[in-house]
Short mmCIF file of C-alpha atoms in Angstrom, two decimals:
data_model
loop_
_atom_site.label_atom_id
_atom_site.label_comp_id
_atom_site.label_asym_id
_atom_site.label_seq_id
_atom_site.Cartn_x
_atom_site.Cartn_y
_atom_site.Cartn_z
CA VAL F 179 33.46 -35.16 14.12
CA ARG F 180 30.83 -32.77 15.50
CA LEU F 181 32.98 -31.92 18.52
CA PHE F 182 35.96 -31.28 16.25
CA ALA F 183 33.87 -29.02 14.02
CA LEU F 184 32.58 -27.13 17.06
CA ALA F 185 36.14 -26.66 18.31
CA VAL F 186 37.20 -25.25 14.95
CA ILE F 187 34.26 -22.82 14.93
CA VAL F 188 34.98 -21.66 18.50
CA ALA F 189 38.66 -21.20 17.71
CA ALA F 190 37.88 -19.19 14.58
CA ALA F 191 35.37 -17.04 16.43
CA SER F 192 37.90 -16.41 19.21
CA ARG F 193 40.48 -15.19 16.70
CA LEU F 194 37.88 -12.95 15.03
CA LEU F 195 36.77 -11.41 18.32
CA ALA F 196 40.36 -10.90 19.39
CA GLY F 197 40.97 -8.95 16.21
CA LEU F 198 37.85 -6.84 16.73
CA GLU F 199 39.01 -5.73 20.17
CA ASP F 200 41.58 -3.48 18.56
CA ALA F 201 39.49 -2.53 15.52
CA ASP F 202 37.72 0.78 15.09
CA VAL F 203 34.20 -0.64 15.31
CA ARG F 204 31.58 2.10 15.67
CA ASP F 205 28.45 1.66 17.76
CA PRO F 206 25.56 1.01 15.33
CA GLY F 207 23.20 2.39 17.96
CA SER F 208 24.62 5.82 17.22
CA ALA F 209 24.78 7.74 13.97
CA GLY F 210 27.80 6.96 11.84
CA PRO F 211 30.39 9.35 10.36
CA TYR F 212 28.56 9.98 7.08
CA SER F 213 25.74 12.30 6.17
CA ILE F 214 22.89 10.63 4.29
CA GLY F 215 21.77 10.92 0.69
CA HIS F 216 18.53 9.61 -0.78
CA THR F 217 17.11 8.84 -4.18
CA SER F 218 14.13 6.80 -5.37
CA PHE F 219 12.75 5.33 -8.56
CA VAL F 220 10.27 2.78 -9.95
CA VAL F 221 11.14 0.14 -12.54
CA VAL F 222 8.64 -2.14 -14.28
CA ASP F 223 9.22 -5.85 -14.85
CA SER F 224 7.34 -6.54 -18.08
CA THR F 225 7.53 -10.32 -17.55
CA ARG F 226 5.27 -10.35 -14.46
CA ASN F 227 1.79 -8.97 -13.69
CA THR F 228 1.43 -8.32 -17.40
CA ALA F 229 -2.28 -7.41 -17.06
CA SER F 230 -1.57 -4.54 -14.66
CA PRO F 231 -2.19 -0.94 -15.77
CA PHE F 232 1.56 -0.37 -15.52
CA GLY F 233 2.46 -2.77 -18.31
CA GLY F 234 4.02 -5.24 -15.90
CA ARG F 235 5.03 -5.44 -12.26
CA PRO F 236 6.19 -2.08 -10.86
CA VAL F 237 8.94 -2.37 -8.27
CA ALA F 238 9.55 0.82 -6.28
CA VAL F 239 12.73 1.40 -4.31
CA SER F 240 14.14 4.11 -2.07
CA VAL F 241 17.91 4.22 -1.73
CA TRP F 242 19.91 5.79 1.09
CA TYR F 243 23.68 6.18 0.74
CA PRO F 244 26.72 7.73 2.47
CA VAL F 245 27.55 11.38 1.79
CA ASP F 246 30.58 13.41 2.85
CA PRO F 247 29.43 15.79 5.64
CA LEU F 248 31.26 18.74 4.08
CA ALA F 249 29.37 18.20 0.82
CA VAL F 250 26.02 19.28 2.30
CA ASP F 251 24.84 22.46 4.02
CA GLY F 252 21.66 24.37 4.80
CA ASP F 253 21.01 24.94 1.12
CA SER F 254 21.18 21.24 0.19
CA PRO F 255 17.73 19.85 -0.73
CA GLU F 256 16.17 17.65 1.93
CA ALA F 257 15.13 14.12 1.03
CA VAL F 258 11.71 13.60 -0.53
CA TYR F 259 9.97 10.32 0.25
CA PRO F 260 7.08 9.19 -1.99
CA LEU F 261 4.65 7.50 0.40
CA ASP F 262 2.80 5.91 -2.51
CA PRO F 263 5.51 5.48 -5.14
CA VAL F 264 3.46 3.27 -7.50
CA TYR F 265 -0.07 4.73 -7.64
CA ASN F 266 0.84 8.28 -6.53
CA LEU F 267 -2.44 8.67 -4.67
CA TRP F 268 -0.69 9.99 -1.54
CA PRO F 269 1.58 13.05 -1.41
CA SER F 270 5.29 12.74 -0.77
CA SER F 271 6.84 13.34 2.63
CA THR F 272 10.08 15.14 3.47
CA SER F 273 13.02 14.45 5.72
CA ALA F 274 11.98 17.21 8.13
CA GLU F 275 8.67 15.48 8.82
CA TRP F 276 10.57 12.40 10.01
CA GLU F 277 13.26 14.22 11.95
CA GLN F 278 10.73 15.17 14.63
CA PHE F 279 10.62 11.46 15.49
CA GLY F 280 14.38 11.27 15.95
CA MET F 281 15.54 10.41 12.45
CA GLN F 282 18.54 12.07 10.84
CA ARG F 283 18.41 14.67 8.10
CA ALA F 284 18.73 13.10 4.65
CA TYR F 285 19.41 14.98 1.41
CA GLU F 286 17.90 14.37 -2.01
CA ASN F 287 20.14 13.37 -4.94
CA VAL F 288 23.37 14.76 -3.49
CA PRO F 289 26.71 13.17 -4.54
CA VAL F 290 27.81 9.88 -3.04
CA SER F 291 30.79 10.12 -0.68
CA ALA F 292 34.24 10.17 -2.22
CA ASP F 293 34.93 7.03 -0.15
CA ALA F 294 32.73 5.03 -2.57
CA PRO F 295 32.16 2.30 -3.53
CA PHE F 296 30.18 0.95 -0.58
CA PRO F 297 28.54 -2.41 0.21
CA LEU F 298 24.89 -2.70 -0.83
CA VAL F 299 22.06 -3.94 1.41
CA LEU F 300 18.74 -4.92 -0.20
CA VAL F 301 15.83 -4.66 2.26
CA SER F 302 12.37 -6.21 2.05
CA PRO F 303 9.61 -5.16 4.54
CA GLY F 304 7.13 -7.47 6.21
CA TRP F 305 4.02 -8.68 4.37
CA GLY F 306 1.66 -5.76 3.95
CA GLY F 307 4.23 -3.39 5.45
CA PRO F 308 4.92 -0.10 3.65
CA TYR F 309 8.56 0.50 2.91
CA TYR F 310 8.65 3.64 5.06
CA THR F 311 8.42 1.51 8.21
CA LEU F 312 12.12 0.80 7.62
CA PHE F 313 13.37 4.36 7.05
CA PHE F 314 15.11 4.34 10.44
CA TYR F 315 17.01 1.14 9.59
CA ALA F 316 18.10 2.34 6.16
CA GLU F 317 19.27 5.74 7.39
CA ARG F 318 21.33 4.35 10.21
CA LEU F 319 23.09 1.82 7.96
CA ALA F 320 23.79 4.51 5.36
CA SER F 321 25.41 6.72 8.00
CA HIS F 322 27.83 3.86 8.72
CA GLY F 323 28.92 3.36 5.11
CA PHE F 324 26.30 1.25 3.31
CA VAL F 325 24.10 1.82 0.30
CA VAL F 326 20.65 0.63 1.43
CA ALA F 327 17.78 -0.09 -0.96
CA VAL F 328 14.33 -0.63 0.57
CA VAL F 329 11.75 -2.15 -1.79
CA GLN F 330 8.01 -1.52 -1.87
CA HIS F 331 6.39 -4.73 -3.15
CA PHE F 332 3.48 -4.48 -5.59
CA LYS F 333 0.15 -6.15 -4.71
CA ASP F 334 1.27 -6.40 -1.10
CA GLY F 335 -1.64 -4.67 0.61
CA ALA F 336 0.58 -1.95 2.06
CA LEU F 337 -1.98 0.67 1.04
CA PRO F 338 -5.79 0.30 0.94
CA TRP F 339 -5.93 0.54 -2.87
CA ASP F 340 -3.08 -1.93 -3.41
CA THR F 341 -4.91 -5.25 -3.03
CA ARG F 342 -2.92 -8.08 -1.52
CA ASP F 343 -1.86 -11.15 -3.49
CA PRO F 344 -2.30 -14.57 -1.81
CA LEU F 345 0.59 -15.59 0.39
CA ASP F 346 1.99 -18.19 -2.01
CA VAL F 347 2.10 -15.64 -4.85
CA SER F 348 3.84 -13.13 -2.59
CA LEU F 349 6.38 -15.76 -1.56
CA LEU F 350 7.16 -16.34 -5.22
CA ASN F 351 7.39 -12.67 -6.19
CA ARG F 352 9.34 -11.16 -3.33
CA PRO F 353 12.80 -12.63 -4.01
CA ARG F 354 12.25 -11.91 -7.70
CA ASP F 355 11.61 -8.27 -6.82
CA LEU F 356 14.93 -8.11 -4.98
CA THR F 357 16.84 -9.63 -7.90
CA PHE F 358 15.10 -7.26 -10.32
CA ILE F 359 16.02 -4.23 -8.21
CA LEU F 360 19.59 -5.47 -7.85
CA ASP F 361 19.83 -5.55 -11.65
CA ALA F 362 18.51 -1.97 -11.81
CA LEU F 363 20.88 -0.71 -9.11
CA LEU F 364 23.95 -2.26 -10.70
CA GLU F 365 22.91 -0.79 -14.05
CA ARG F 366 22.82 2.66 -12.45
CA ASN F 367 26.11 1.93 -10.74
CA GLY F 368 27.68 1.74 -14.19
CA ASP F 369 25.81 4.74 -15.63
CA SER F 370 27.82 7.97 -15.43
CA SER F 371 24.59 10.02 -15.52
CA SER F 372 23.20 8.34 -12.39
CA ILE F 373 23.60 9.76 -8.88
CA LEU F 374 24.59 6.21 -7.83
CA TYR F 375 27.43 5.99 -10.38
CA ARG F 376 30.27 3.93 -8.89
CA GLY F 377 28.67 4.16 -5.48
CA ILE F 378 28.11 0.40 -5.06
CA GLU F 379 30.65 -2.36 -4.59
CA PRO F 380 29.08 -5.12 -6.76
CA ASP F 381 30.83 -8.02 -5.04
CA ARG F 382 29.60 -6.98 -1.56
CA VAL F 383 25.82 -7.35 -1.68
CA ALA F 384 23.63 -8.43 1.23
CA ALA F 385 19.88 -9.00 1.56
CA SER F 386 17.91 -8.18 4.69
CA GLY F 387 14.26 -8.25 5.62
CA HIS F 388 11.56 -8.35 8.25
CA SER F 389 9.07 -11.24 8.50
CA LEU F 390 8.12 -12.15 4.92
CA GLY F 391 11.01 -9.92 3.87
CA GLY F 392 13.30 -12.15 5.89
CA TYR F 393 11.98 -15.10 3.91
CA ALA F 394 12.76 -13.21 0.69
CA ALA F 395 16.37 -12.75 1.80
CA LEU F 396 16.70 -16.44 2.67
CA ALA F 397 15.06 -17.56 -0.58
CA LEU F 398 17.31 -15.29 -2.62
CA ALA F 399 20.40 -16.67 -0.91
CA GLY F 400 19.58 -20.37 -0.98
CA GLY F 401 16.90 -20.76 -3.62
CA VAL F 402 13.58 -22.60 -3.43
CA GLU F 403 13.21 -25.73 -5.58
CA GLN F 404 9.45 -25.33 -5.90
CA MET F 405 6.89 -23.00 -4.41
CA CYS F 406 3.76 -24.97 -3.61
CA GLY F 407 0.68 -22.88 -4.33
CA SER F 408 -2.74 -23.49 -2.79
CA HIS F 409 -5.43 -21.38 -1.17
CA GLU F 410 -6.89 -24.38 0.64
CA ASP F 411 -6.72 -24.90 4.39
CA PRO F 412 -5.40 -27.38 5.31
CA LEU F 413 -2.92 -27.60 2.47
CA PRO F 414 -3.27 -30.56 0.11
CA SER F 415 -0.69 -33.31 0.32
CA ASP F 416 0.35 -32.88 -3.32
CA CYS F 417 2.31 -29.79 -4.26
CA VAL F 418 0.91 -27.62 -7.02
CA SER F 419 4.12 -25.87 -8.00
CA LEU F 420 4.07 -22.18 -8.93
CA GLY F 421 7.72 -22.41 -9.95
CA GLU F 422 11.18 -22.30 -8.45
CA THR F 423 13.26 -19.44 -7.06
CA ALA F 424 16.85 -19.59 -8.23
CA PRO F 425 19.54 -18.41 -5.81
CA ASP F 426 21.25 -15.17 -6.78
CA PRO F 427 25.03 -15.79 -6.76
CA ARG F 428 25.70 -12.07 -6.37
CA LEU F 429 24.41 -12.23 -2.81
CA LYS F 430 27.21 -12.60 -0.25
CA ALA F 431 25.36 -12.19 3.05
CA ILE F 432 21.88 -12.18 4.59
CA VAL F 433 20.51 -10.47 7.67
#
C-alpha cells in the first residue's frame, strides 16, 4: 500500500513539474512585476489581556500589497513603518531608510493593483522577534502578487518595554492573533472605504512564520487539542491545560 501511494505521489509530482516547465514562473529571488503598497493598523481583542492599558490585547499588523507600476511616481508617498506600533515609544521609519540595505521602494496607502484580488499570506515572526525583521520577505512576496500581513505579537519581548509572556502563553496566543487579524483584514476587504477593499481573495489564504511563528502557522492549520501550561522544568507528567486552539478552516496553505 505504501509503495502504491508513493508511486501515485511521484506520478502526480511528475505531471505537475511537467506543466511548470512551460509555465511563466518568475524567479522569487528577483523582484516581481508589481510595485509595492503598504498600510498598517492596530486592532484590540477585548477578550484577551483584559487588564492591559489598551483595554484588551492589541494586535499590530503591517500589510504589503501589489500596486500597478504606472500608478506610482516620484510624488507618491513612501511607506511609513511604525517600529513600535503598540506603545509608540519609538519613531516610525520610512521606506528610504530600508532601501539602503537593498529593499525595494514601498508606497504608503496607494491603490491596490487593478489585477486584484490577490492571495493573502499571514506572517508570524519568531519569538521575541520584531515584525520588521521580515520586511524583506513581505516586500518580495507582494511584488510577485500577494497581499502579505506581518503581525507584531503583544507581550512578546520584541522591545525592552514589552515584557515577554511565558512560552506556553505565547504558544496559546499566537495562532489566535493570526485568526484575529484575518478577521480584521477580511472586514477591510469588504469595506469600500478601506485601501484594501477587494484586494484579497478570501478563499486563498496561507499562513507563514519563522520559529515560534512557524508553530503558529501549523497550529492554525491543524489545531491543538490542548495546550499544556507549566513553568516547571522538567515538565510535570500531568497536563494543566490552558485551552485548545481550533483550526481555522479559511486557511488553505502553510509555509
